[in-house]
Amino acid sequence: MTGPAPLIVVGDALLDHDLCGKAERLAPDAPVPVVGGVRRTTRPGGAALAAWLAAKDGRDVTLVTALGRDPASERLAELLAGRVRVVGLPLRGTLSSKTRVLAEGRPMLRLDDGEGRAGDATEEARRAVADAGAVLVADYGRGSADVLREVLAEAAGRAPVVWDPHPRGGAPVPGVRMVTPSATEARAFAARFGAGAGEEPEDPAGLRGAARDAGALVDAWRAASVVVTLGGRGALLSHGGTPLMVPSPVTAEGDACGAGDRFAAAAAGALADGDLTETAVRAAVHAATRFVAEGGVRSLGTGSEGAPEPAGGSTDDALRTAARVRAAGGTVVAAGGCFDLLHAGHVALLQAARRSGDCLIVCVNSDASVRRRKGRGRPLVTVADRIRVLRALECVDGVAVFEEDTPEQLLGELRPHIWAKGGDYAMAPLPEAPLVASWGGQVVLFPYLDGRSTTGIAARAALRG
């Protein structure tokens, strides 16, 4: 069985930073929020993010982009090393960098720095595109696609090319297999040609307008298809006639930053593998939905300073879920543990805990915390995977990670009405009980299935191995 097909990504790379913290007061000298307890993460952005995501799908990915010798370019090259092959174009100026400031997961401010643009194409870059079996153009309006336009036009005549356009970039080359604008972008592009929907006051869902825009752009761009992405609702695929609506499988709430790159990378990868356009769009919608549900760009964990951001950005999501349920008069239930190997005892406890309230937040020890408590060799499963498994349970509404040995600090933020513990704690003192009682909460014991434990399962597996 062959693996995923290789992919060439052409476009403008960026370096992205997130400053994540809490805003609990205003500055004394101006009516602006003060963001404290900041965690800084750095990751690939723009075309580099699209390439990174395609590589995470198991593909051999080559990124053709402009890089220089400035610190941002060097940092980006470090992040991509060993994951994505980079074919460099000369960069005039410094690499563009974007910094988001977020408070409890909500963007408050963005700072942009660097206005570098791609210089002339190199022979190595032309050859990489000319030999490509499939191409994704992630255009961020900084010239990388422009300097390779001639060879990209040739590629579109023989291989699937997906073009993710930018308002400041050029039009897709004729003959591309798929163009992937957002609804806002599609309307603006169509207006440039004096076509598209215009104002549609009788179209509150925006589908009629998106369909007209997509159809107009198929003709204007001479593209095989235009796919208008509609955020959490899915995407609308048009070949110029009656469009096909591809809805999201579920409603995913969270940070949508990078979802467009996830969509384009998945669509291009599916076409590279030989899938039909409709199949590729469905795969891309599912991939983008899953990407947002799992925390978006904050789930990449490429580099950080200060306390690490939990995988999937799940702690912020869990705190918001608890606050929303509490504000609506509901009962917040929390349970905690390592959950290193999720077994029947865990599931029984969590299902019973969820039935006692209106939402269940699971508090999970970080990898370092598990290691301190359980010793070397643990955890058996990383925190990112433990979060993913727990969030897949229907009874779990959120997962929060704590770095300490015990969850008191996290409980003080969640303030659950019920702190659920297994019945095996019946004869043991619970140090968090006074804390839970301090805000009127209650510790509740739930029946525990005998004979189930991660340590026991791991020991039996080792003997059988």
CSV table of C-alpha atoms in Angstrom, one decimal:
chain,number,residue,atom,x,y,z
A,1,MET,CA,0.0,0.0,0.0
A,2,THR,CA,1.5,3.4,-1.0
A,3,GLY,CA,1.5,6.4,1.3
A,4,PRO,CA,0.1,9.9,0.6
A,5,ALA,CA,1.3,11.5,-2.6
A,6,PRO,CA,4.0,14.2,-2.4
A,7,LEU,CA,2.8,17.9,-2.6
A,8,ILE,CA,4.5,21.1,-3.6
A,9,VAL,CA,3.4,24.2,-1.7
A,10,VAL,CA,4.1,27.6,-3.3
A,11,GLY,CA,3.5,30.8,-1.5
A,12,ASP,CA,4.4,33.4,1.1
A,13,ALA,CA,5.7,32.1,4.4
A,14,LEU,CA,5.0,34.0,7.7
A,15,LEU,CA,6.2,33.6,11.2
A,16,ASP,CA,3.3,33.7,13.7
A,17,HIS,CA,3.3,34.3,17.5
A,18,ASP,CA,0.6,34.0,20.1
A,19,LEU,CA,0.7,35.7,23.4
A,20,CYS,CA,-2.0,34.0,25.5
A,21,GLY,CA,-3.0,35.1,29.0
A,22,LYS,CA,-5.8,36.5,31.2
A,23,ALA,CA,-7.3,39.9,31.2
A,24,GLU,CA,-8.8,40.6,34.7
A,25,ARG,CA,-8.3,44.4,35.0
A,26,LEU,CA,-7.8,47.6,33.1
A,27,ALA,CA,-4.5,49.6,33.0
A,28,PRO,CA,-4.4,52.5,35.5
A,29,ASP,CA,-3.2,55.0,32.8
A,30,ALA,CA,-5.6,54.1,30.0
A,31,PRO,CA,-8.9,52.2,29.6
A,32,VAL,CA,-7.2,49.1,28.1
A,33,PRO,CA,-7.1,45.6,29.4
A,34,VAL,CA,-3.9,44.2,31.0
A,35,VAL,CA,-3.1,40.7,29.8
A,36,GLY,CA,-1.1,38.8,32.5
A,37,GLY,CA,0.3,35.3,32.9
A,38,VAL,CA,1.4,35.3,29.3
A,39,ARG,CA,2.4,32.2,27.4
A,40,ARG,CA,4.3,32.8,24.1
A,41,THR,CA,4.1,30.3,21.3
A,42,THR,CA,5.7,30.5,17.9
A,43,ARG,CA,4.7,28.6,14.8
A,44,PRO,CA,4.9,28.6,11.0
A,45,GLY,CA,2.3,30.9,9.3
A,46,GLY,CA,0.9,31.5,5.8
A,47,ALA,CA,2.2,29.1,3.2
A,48,ALA,CA,4.5,27.6,5.8
A,49,LEU,CA,1.5,26.6,7.9
A,50,ALA,CA,-0.2,25.0,5.0
A,51,ALA,CA,3.0,23.0,4.2
A,52,TRP,CA,3.4,22.1,7.9
A,53,LEU,CA,-0.2,20.8,8.0
A,54,ALA,CA,0.2,18.8,4.8
A,55,ALA,CA,3.3,17.2,6.3
A,56,LYS,CA,1.4,16.3,9.4
A,57,ASP,CA,-0.8,14.2,7.1
A,58,GLY,CA,2.2,12.1,6.3
A,59,ARG,CA,3.1,13.7,3.0
A,60,ASP,CA,6.5,14.5,1.5
A,61,VAL,CA,6.1,18.3,1.3
A,62,THR,CA,8.3,20.8,-0.5
A,63,LEU,CA,7.7,24.5,0.3
A,64,VAL,CA,8.8,27.0,-2.3
A,65,THR,CA,8.9,30.4,-0.5
A,66,ALA,CA,10.9,33.5,0.0
A,67,LEU,CA,13.3,33.5,3.0
A,68,GLY,CA,16.1,35.8,4.0
A,69,ARG,CA,18.8,36.1,6.7
A,70,ASP,CA,16.7,38.1,9.2
A,71,PRO,CA,15.9,36.6,12.6
A,72,ALA,CA,12.3,35.7,11.7
A,73,SER,CA,13.4,33.8,8.5
A,74,GLU,CA,16.0,31.9,10.5
A,75,ARG,CA,13.5,31.0,13.2
A,76,LEU,CA,11.0,29.8,10.6
A,77,ALA,CA,13.7,27.7,9.0
A,78,GLU,CA,14.4,26.0,12.3
A,79,LEU,CA,10.7,25.2,12.9
A,80,LEU,CA,10.4,23.6,9.4
A,81,ALA,CA,13.7,21.7,9.6
A,82,GLY,CA,13.2,17.9,9.4
A,83,ARG,CA,9.5,18.3,8.6
A,84,VAL,CA,9.3,20.2,5.3
A,85,ARG,CA,11.9,20.6,2.5
A,86,VAL,CA,12.3,24.3,1.7
A,87,VAL,CA,13.3,25.6,-1.7
A,88,GLY,CA,14.1,29.3,-1.1
A,89,LEU,CA,13.4,32.3,-3.2
A,90,PRO,CA,15.3,35.5,-2.4
A,91,LEU,CA,13.5,37.8,0.0
A,92,ARG,CA,13.6,41.6,-0.4
A,93,GLY,CA,13.2,43.0,3.1
A,94,THR,CA,12.4,41.0,6.3
A,95,LEU,CA,10.0,38.1,6.7
A,96,SER,CA,6.5,39.1,7.7
A,97,SER,CA,5.6,38.2,11.2
A,98,LYS,CA,2.2,38.4,13.0
A,99,THR,CA,1.7,38.5,16.7
A,100,ARG,CA,-1.8,37.9,18.3
A,101,VAL,CA,-2.6,38.9,21.8
A,102,LEU,CA,-5.3,36.6,23.3
A,103,ALA,CA,-7.1,36.7,26.7
A,104,GLU,CA,-8.6,33.4,27.7
A,105,GLY,CA,-8.5,32.3,24.0
A,106,ARG,CA,-10.1,35.4,22.6
A,107,PRO,CA,-8.0,37.5,20.2
A,108,MET,CA,-7.7,41.1,21.4
A,109,LEU,CA,-5.0,42.6,19.2
A,110,ARG,CA,-2.8,41.7,16.3
A,111,LEU,CA,0.7,43.2,15.6
A,112,ASP,CA,2.2,42.9,12.1
A,113,ASP,CA,5.9,43.4,11.4
A,114,GLY,CA,8.0,43.0,8.3
A,115,GLU,CA,7.0,43.7,4.7
A,116,GLY,CA,9.4,41.5,2.8
A,117,ARG,CA,8.5,40.4,-0.7
A,118,ALA,CA,9.8,37.6,-3.0
A,119,GLY,CA,12.5,38.5,-5.4
A,120,ASP,CA,13.1,36.8,-8.7
A,121,ALA,CA,12.4,33.0,-9.2
A,122,THR,CA,15.4,30.7,-9.1
A,123,GLU,CA,16.0,27.7,-11.3
A,124,GLU,CA,15.7,25.3,-8.4
A,125,ALA,CA,12.2,26.7,-7.6
A,126,ARG,CA,11.1,26.5,-11.3
A,127,ARG,CA,12.3,22.9,-11.5
A,128,ALA,CA,10.5,22.0,-8.2
A,129,VAL,CA,7.2,23.2,-9.6
A,130,ALA,CA,7.8,21.8,-13.1
A,131,ASP,CA,8.3,18.3,-11.6
A,132,ALA,CA,5.4,18.5,-9.2
A,133,GLY,CA,2.6,15.9,-9.3
A,134,ALA,CA,0.3,18.3,-7.4
A,135,VAL,CA,0.6,21.9,-6.3
A,136,LEU,CA,-1.0,24.1,-3.6
A,137,VAL,CA,-0.6,27.8,-4.0
A,138,ALA,CA,-1.0,29.5,-0.7
A,139,ASP,CA,-0.9,33.2,-1.8
A,140,TYR,CA,-0.5,35.7,0.9
A,141,GLY,CA,0.1,38.7,-1.4
A,142,ARG,CA,3.8,38.9,-1.0
A,143,GLY,CA,5.0,37.9,-4.4
A,144,SER,CA,6.1,34.2,-4.3
A,145,ALA,CA,3.3,33.0,-6.6
A,146,ASP,CA,3.8,36.0,-8.9
A,147,VAL,CA,7.4,35.3,-9.7
A,148,LEU,CA,6.6,31.7,-10.5
A,149,ARG,CA,3.4,32.5,-12.4
A,150,GLU,CA,4.6,31.1,-15.8
A,151,VAL,CA,5.7,27.7,-14.5
A,152,LEU,CA,2.5,27.5,-12.3
A,153,ALA,CA,0.4,28.1,-15.5
A,154,GLU,CA,2.3,25.2,-17.2
A,155,ALA,CA,1.7,23.0,-14.1
A,156,ALA,CA,-2.0,23.7,-14.1
A,157,GLY,CA,-2.2,22.2,-17.6
A,158,ARG,CA,-0.9,18.8,-16.5
A,159,ALA,CA,-1.4,18.3,-12.7
A,160,PRO,CA,-4.0,19.3,-10.0
A,161,VAL,CA,-3.3,22.8,-8.7
A,162,VAL,CA,-5.3,24.2,-5.8
A,163,TRP,CA,-5.0,28.0,-5.4
A,164,ASP,CA,-5.8,29.7,-2.1
A,165,PRO,CA,-6.1,33.4,-3.1
A,166,HIS,CA,-5.4,36.6,-1.2
A,167,PRO,CA,-7.0,40.0,-1.8
A,168,ARG,CA,-3.5,41.5,-2.4
A,169,GLY,CA,-2.3,38.7,-4.6
A,170,GLY,CA,-2.8,38.0,-8.3
A,171,ALA,CA,-5.6,36.0,-9.9
A,172,PRO,CA,-5.2,32.3,-10.1
A,173,VAL,CA,-3.6,31.0,-13.3
A,174,PRO,CA,-6.1,29.6,-15.9
A,175,GLY,CA,-6.8,25.9,-15.6
A,176,VAL,CA,-6.4,25.4,-11.9
A,177,ARG,CA,-8.4,22.5,-10.5
A,178,MET,CA,-9.7,24.4,-7.5
A,179,VAL,CA,-9.7,27.9,-6.0
A,180,THR,CA,-10.6,28.3,-2.3
A,181,PRO,CA,-11.7,31.8,-1.3
A,182,SER,CA,-13.7,32.6,1.8
A,183,ALA,CA,-17.2,34.0,1.3
A,184,THR,CA,-15.9,37.5,2.0
A,185,GLU,CA,-13.0,37.1,-0.4
A,186,ALA,CA,-15.3,35.6,-3.1
A,187,ARG,CA,-17.6,38.6,-3.0
A,188,ALA,CA,-14.7,41.1,-3.2
A,189,PHE,CA,-13.1,39.2,-6.1
A,190,ALA,CA,-16.4,38.9,-8.0
A,191,ALA,CA,-17.0,42.6,-7.6
A,192,ARG,CA,-13.7,43.4,-9.3
A,193,PHE,CA,-15.1,41.7,-12.4
A,194,GLY,CA,-18.5,43.5,-12.1
A,195,ALA,CA,-20.1,40.2,-11.4
A,196,GLY,CA,-21.3,38.1,-8.5
A,197,ALA,CA,-24.0,38.6,-5.9
A,198,GLY,CA,-23.8,42.2,-4.8
A,199,GLU,CA,-26.1,42.9,-1.9
A,200,GLU,CA,-28.5,40.0,-1.0
A,201,PRO,CA,-30.8,41.2,1.8
A,202,GLU,CA,-33.2,38.3,1.1
A,203,ASP,CA,-30.4,35.8,1.5
A,204,PRO,CA,-29.7,35.7,5.3
A,205,ALA,CA,-27.7,32.4,5.1
A,206,GLY,CA,-25.5,33.8,2.3
A,207,LEU,CA,-25.8,30.7,0.2
A,208,ARG,CA,-27.4,32.4,-2.8
A,209,GLY,CA,-24.7,35.1,-2.8
A,210,ALA,CA,-21.9,32.6,-2.4
A,211,ALA,CA,-23.3,30.5,-5.3
A,212,ARG,CA,-23.5,33.5,-7.6
A,213,ASP,CA,-20.0,34.7,-6.6
A,214,ALA,CA,-18.5,31.2,-7.2
A,215,GLY,CA,-20.2,30.8,-10.6
A,216,ALA,CA,-18.9,34.2,-11.7
A,217,LEU,CA,-15.4,33.4,-10.6
A,218,VAL,CA,-15.3,30.1,-12.3
A,219,ASP,CA,-15.8,32.0,-15.6
A,220,ALA,CA,-13.6,35.0,-14.7
A,221,TRP,CA,-10.7,32.9,-13.5
A,222,ARG,CA,-11.2,30.0,-16.1
A,223,ALA,CA,-10.9,27.6,-13.2
A,224,ALA,CA,-12.3,24.1,-13.1
A,225,SER,CA,-14.0,24.8,-9.8
A,226,VAL,CA,-14.4,27.4,-7.1
A,227,VAL,CA,-15.0,26.4,-3.5
A,228,VAL,CA,-16.3,29.1,-1.2
A,229,THR,CA,-15.5,28.3,2.4
A,230,LEU,CA,-18.3,29.2,4.8
A,231,GLY,CA,-16.7,28.8,8.2
A,232,GLY,CA,-18.4,26.5,10.5
A,233,ARG,CA,-21.2,25.8,8.0
A,234,GLY,CA,-18.9,24.0,5.5
A,235,ALA,CA,-18.2,24.9,1.9
A,236,LEU,CA,-20.0,25.5,-1.4
A,237,LEU,CA,-18.5,23.9,-4.5
A,238,SER,CA,-19.2,25.3,-8.0
A,239,HIS,CA,-18.2,24.2,-11.4
A,240,GLY,CA,-20.1,27.1,-12.9
A,241,GLY,CA,-23.6,25.6,-12.7
A,242,THR,CA,-25.7,24.4,-9.8
A,243,PRO,CA,-23.4,24.4,-6.8
A,244,LEU,CA,-22.9,21.5,-4.3
A,245,MET,CA,-23.2,22.3,-0.6
A,246,VAL,CA,-20.8,20.3,1.6
A,247,PRO,CA,-21.9,20.9,5.2
A,248,SER,CA,-19.6,20.5,8.3
A,249,PRO,CA,-20.2,17.2,10.0
A,250,VAL,CA,-20.5,18.9,13.4
A,251,THR,CA,-20.5,22.4,14.8
A,252,ALA,CA,-17.0,23.2,16.0
A,253,GLU,CA,-16.5,26.1,18.2
A,254,GLY,CA,-13.0,27.5,18.8
A,255,ASP,CA,-10.1,29.4,17.3
A,256,ALA,CA,-10.6,29.4,13.5
A,257,CYS,CA,-7.2,30.9,12.8
A,258,GLY,CA,-5.5,28.6,10.2
A,259,ALA,CA,-8.7,26.8,9.2
A,260,GLY,CA,-8.4,28.0,5.7
A,261,ASP,CA,-4.9,26.7,5.4
A,262,ARG,CA,-6.1,23.3,6.8
A,263,PHE,CA,-8.9,23.2,4.3
A,264,ALA,CA,-6.6,24.0,1.3
A,265,ALA,CA,-3.9,21.6,2.4
A,266,ALA,CA,-6.4,18.8,2.8
A,267,ALA,CA,-8.1,19.5,-0.5
A,268,ALA,CA,-4.7,19.6,-2.4
A,269,GLY,CA,-3.6,16.4,-0.7
A,270,ALA,CA,-6.8,14.6,-1.7
A,271,LEU,CA,-6.4,15.7,-5.3
A,272,ALA,CA,-2.8,14.6,-5.2
A,273,ASP,CA,-3.9,11.2,-4.1
A,274,GLY,CA,-6.3,11.0,-7.1
A,275,ASP,CA,-9.6,11.8,-5.5
A,276,LEU,CA,-12.4,13.5,-7.3
A,277,THR,CA,-13.0,17.2,-6.7
A,278,GLU,CA,-16.2,16.5,-4.7
A,279,THR,CA,-14.4,13.9,-2.5
A,280,ALA,CA,-11.6,16.3,-1.9
A,281,VAL,CA,-13.9,19.0,-0.8
A,282,ARG,CA,-15.6,16.7,1.7
A,283,ALA,CA,-12.3,15.6,3.0
A,284,ALA,CA,-11.2,19.2,3.4
A,285,VAL,CA,-14.4,20.3,5.2
A,286,HIS,CA,-14.0,17.4,7.7
A,287,ALA,CA,-10.3,18.2,8.2
A,288,ALA,CA,-10.9,21.9,8.8
A,289,THR,CA,-13.8,21.1,11.2
A,290,ARG,CA,-11.6,18.7,13.1
A,291,PHE,CA,-8.8,21.2,13.2
A,292,VAL,CA,-10.9,23.9,14.8
A,293,ALA,CA,-12.5,21.4,17.3
A,294,GLU,CA,-9.0,20.3,18.4
A,295,GLY,CA,-7.9,23.8,19.1
A,296,GLY,CA,-6.7,25.1,15.8
A,297,VAL,CA,-3.2,26.5,15.5
A,298,ARG,CA,-2.6,26.4,19.2
A,299,SER,CA,-2.7,22.6,19.0
A,300,LEU,CA,0.5,22.6,16.9
A,301,GLY,CA,2.8,23.1,19.9
A,302,THR,CA,5.8,24.2,17.8
A,303,GLY,CA,7.6,26.3,20.3
A,304,SER,CA,6.9,28.2,23.5
A,305,GLU,CA,8.3,30.3,26.2
A,306,GLY,CA,6.9,30.2,29.7
A,307,ALA,CA,4.2,27.7,30.7
A,308,PRO,CA,3.2,25.4,27.8
A,309,GLU,CA,-0.1,25.9,26.2
A,310,PRO,CA,-2.2,22.7,26.7
A,311,ALA,CA,-2.7,20.7,23.5
A,312,GLY,CA,-5.8,21.7,21.7
A,313,GLY,CA,-6.1,25.0,23.7
A,314,SER,CA,-8.5,22.9,25.7
A,315,THR,CA,-8.1,24.5,29.1
A,316,ASP,CA,-9.4,27.9,27.8
A,317,ASP,CA,-12.2,26.1,26.1
A,318,ALA,CA,-13.1,24.2,29.3
A,319,LEU,CA,-13.1,27.3,31.4
A,320,ARG,CA,-15.4,29.1,28.9
A,321,THR,CA,-17.7,26.0,28.9
A,322,ALA,CA,-18.0,26.0,32.7
A,323,ALA,CA,-18.6,29.8,32.8
A,324,ARG,CA,-21.3,29.5,30.2
A,325,VAL,CA,-23.1,26.7,32.0
A,326,ARG,CA,-22.8,28.4,35.3
A,327,ALA,CA,-24.2,31.7,33.9
A,328,ALA,CA,-27.2,29.8,32.5
A,329,GLY,CA,-28.0,28.4,36.0
A,330,GLY,CA,-26.6,24.9,35.2
A,331,THR,CA,-24.5,22.5,37.3
A,332,VAL,CA,-20.8,22.2,36.5
A,333,VAL,CA,-19.3,18.9,37.3
A,334,ALA,CA,-15.5,18.2,37.3
A,335,ALA,CA,-13.5,15.1,37.6
A,336,GLY,CA,-9.7,14.6,37.6
A,337,GLY,CA,-6.9,12.2,37.0
A,338,CYS,CA,-4.0,11.1,34.8
A,339,PHE,CA,-6.2,9.0,32.4
A,340,ASP,CA,-3.0,7.5,31.0
A,341,LEU,CA,-4.7,4.5,29.6
A,342,LEU,CA,-8.5,5.1,29.4
A,343,HIS,CA,-10.2,2.0,30.6
A,344,ALA,CA,-13.7,0.9,31.6
A,345,GLY,CA,-13.3,2.1,35.1
A,346,HIS,CA,-12.6,5.6,33.9
A,347,VAL,CA,-15.5,5.6,31.5
A,348,ALA,CA,-18.0,4.4,34.1
A,349,LEU,CA,-16.9,7.2,36.5
A,350,LEU,CA,-17.1,9.9,33.8
A,351,GLN,CA,-20.5,8.7,32.6
A,352,ALA,CA,-21.9,8.7,36.1
A,353,ALA,CA,-20.4,12.1,36.8
A,354,ARG,CA,-21.9,13.6,33.7
A,355,ARG,CA,-25.4,12.4,34.6
A,356,SER,CA,-25.2,14.4,37.8
A,357,GLY,CA,-25.0,17.8,36.2
A,358,ASP,CA,-25.2,19.9,33.0
A,359,CYS,CA,-21.6,19.7,31.8
A,360,LEU,CA,-18.5,17.6,32.7
A,361,ILE,CA,-15.0,19.1,32.7
A,362,VAL,CA,-12.2,16.6,33.1
A,363,CYS,CA,-9.0,17.9,34.8
A,364,VAL,CA,-5.9,16.0,33.5
A,365,ASN,CA,-2.4,15.9,34.8
A,366,SER,CA,0.2,17.2,32.4
A,367,ASP,CA,3.0,14.9,31.2
A,368,ALA,CA,5.4,16.4,33.7
A,369,SER,CA,2.9,16.0,36.5
A,370,VAL,CA,2.2,12.4,35.7
A,371,ARG,CA,6.0,11.7,35.6
A,372,ARG,CA,6.4,13.2,39.1
A,373,ARG,CA,3.5,11.2,40.5
A,374,LYS,CA,4.0,7.9,38.6
A,375,GLY,CA,7.8,7.8,38.0
A,376,ARG,CA,9.9,7.2,34.9
A,377,GLY,CA,8.2,5.6,32.0
A,378,ARG,CA,5.0,7.4,32.6
A,379,PRO,CA,2.9,8.7,31.0
A,380,LEU,CA,2.4,5.9,28.5
A,381,VAL,CA,0.3,8.3,26.4
A,382,THR,CA,1.2,12.0,25.8
A,383,VAL,CA,-1.2,14.7,27.1
A,384,ALA,CA,-2.2,15.7,23.5
A,385,ASP,CA,-3.4,12.1,22.8
A,386,ARG,CA,-5.1,11.8,26.3
A,387,ILE,CA,-7.0,15.0,25.6
A,388,ARG,CA,-8.1,13.8,22.2
A,389,VAL,CA,-9.4,10.5,23.5
A,390,LEU,CA,-11.2,12.1,26.4
A,391,ARG,CA,-12.8,14.7,24.2
A,392,ALA,CA,-14.1,11.9,21.9
A,393,LEU,CA,-16.3,10.7,24.8
A,394,GLU,CA,-19.9,11.9,24.5
A,395,CYS,CA,-20.1,12.4,28.3
A,396,VAL,CA,-17.1,14.9,28.3
A,397,ASP,CA,-17.8,18.5,27.6
A,398,GLY,CA,-14.3,19.9,28.1
A,399,VAL,CA,-10.7,18.9,29.2
A,400,ALA,CA,-8.4,21.1,31.2
A,401,VAL,CA,-4.7,20.4,31.9
A,402,PHE,CA,-2.9,21.3,35.2
A,403,GLU,CA,0.9,21.3,35.7
A,404,GLU,CA,0.9,20.9,39.5
A,405,ASP,CA,0.7,17.6,41.3
A,406,THR,CA,-2.8,18.3,42.5
A,407,PRO,CA,-5.6,20.3,40.7
A,408,GLU,CA,-6.4,22.9,43.4
A,409,GLN,CA,-5.3,25.9,41.3
A,410,LEU,CA,-7.3,24.7,38.3
A,411,LEU,CA,-10.4,23.9,40.5
A,412,GLY,CA,-10.2,27.5,41.8
A,413,GLU,CA,-10.7,28.7,38.2
A,414,LEU,CA,-13.4,26.2,37.3
A,415,ARG,CA,-15.3,26.4,40.6
A,416,PRO,CA,-17.4,23.3,39.9
A,417,HIS,CA,-20.6,22.6,41.8
A,418,ILE,CA,-19.6,18.9,42.0
A,419,TRP,CA,-16.1,17.4,42.2
A,420,ALA,CA,-16.5,13.8,41.2
A,421,LYS,CA,-14.2,11.1,42.7
A,422,GLY,CA,-14.2,7.3,42.3
A,423,GLY,CA,-15.4,5.1,45.2
A,424,ASP,CA,-11.9,3.9,45.8
A,425,TYR,CA,-11.2,7.3,47.5
A,426,ALA,CA,-14.0,6.6,50.1
A,427,MET,CA,-11.5,6.0,53.0
A,428,ALA,CA,-8.9,8.5,51.9
A,429,PRO,CA,-8.6,12.1,52.9
A,430,LEU,CA,-9.3,14.5,50.0
A,431,PRO,CA,-7.1,17.6,50.3
A,432,GLU,CA,-9.3,19.5,47.7
A,433,ALA,CA,-12.5,19.0,49.7
A,434,PRO,CA,-12.2,22.2,51.8
A,435,LEU,CA,-11.4,24.2,48.7
A,436,VAL,CA,-14.5,22.9,46.8
A,437,ALA,CA,-16.6,23.6,49.9
A,438,SER,CA,-15.3,27.2,50.1
A,439,TRP,CA,-17.6,28.2,47.1
A,440,GLY,CA,-20.5,26.0,48.1
A,441,GLY,CA,-19.4,23.0,46.0
A,442,GLN,CA,-19.6,19.4,47.0
A,443,VAL,CA,-17.3,16.4,46.7
A,444,VAL,CA,-19.3,13.3,45.5
A,445,LEU,CA,-18.1,9.7,45.3
A,446,PHE,CA,-19.2,7.5,42.5
A,447,PRO,CA,-19.0,3.7,42.3
A,448,TYR,CA,-15.8,2.4,40.9
A,449,LEU,CA,-15.3,-0.8,38.9
A,450,ASP,CA,-13.0,-3.1,40.7
A,451,GLY,CA,-9.9,-4.6,39.1
A,452,ARG,CA,-9.4,-1.8,36.5
A,453,SER,CA,-6.3,0.3,36.7
A,454,THR,CA,-3.7,1.7,34.3
A,455,THR,CA,-0.8,0.3,36.3
A,456,GLY,CA,-2.4,-3.2,36.3
A,457,ILE,CA,-3.2,-3.1,32.6
A,458,ALA,CA,0.3,-1.9,31.7
A,459,ALA,CA,1.9,-4.7,33.9
A,460,ARG,CA,-0.3,-7.4,32.3
A,461,ALA,CA,0.6,-6.1,28.8
A,462,ALA,CA,4.3,-6.2,29.7
A,463,LEU,CA,4.1,-9.8,30.9
A,464,ARG,CA,2.3,-10.9,27.7
A,465,GLY,CA,4.8,-9.0,25.6
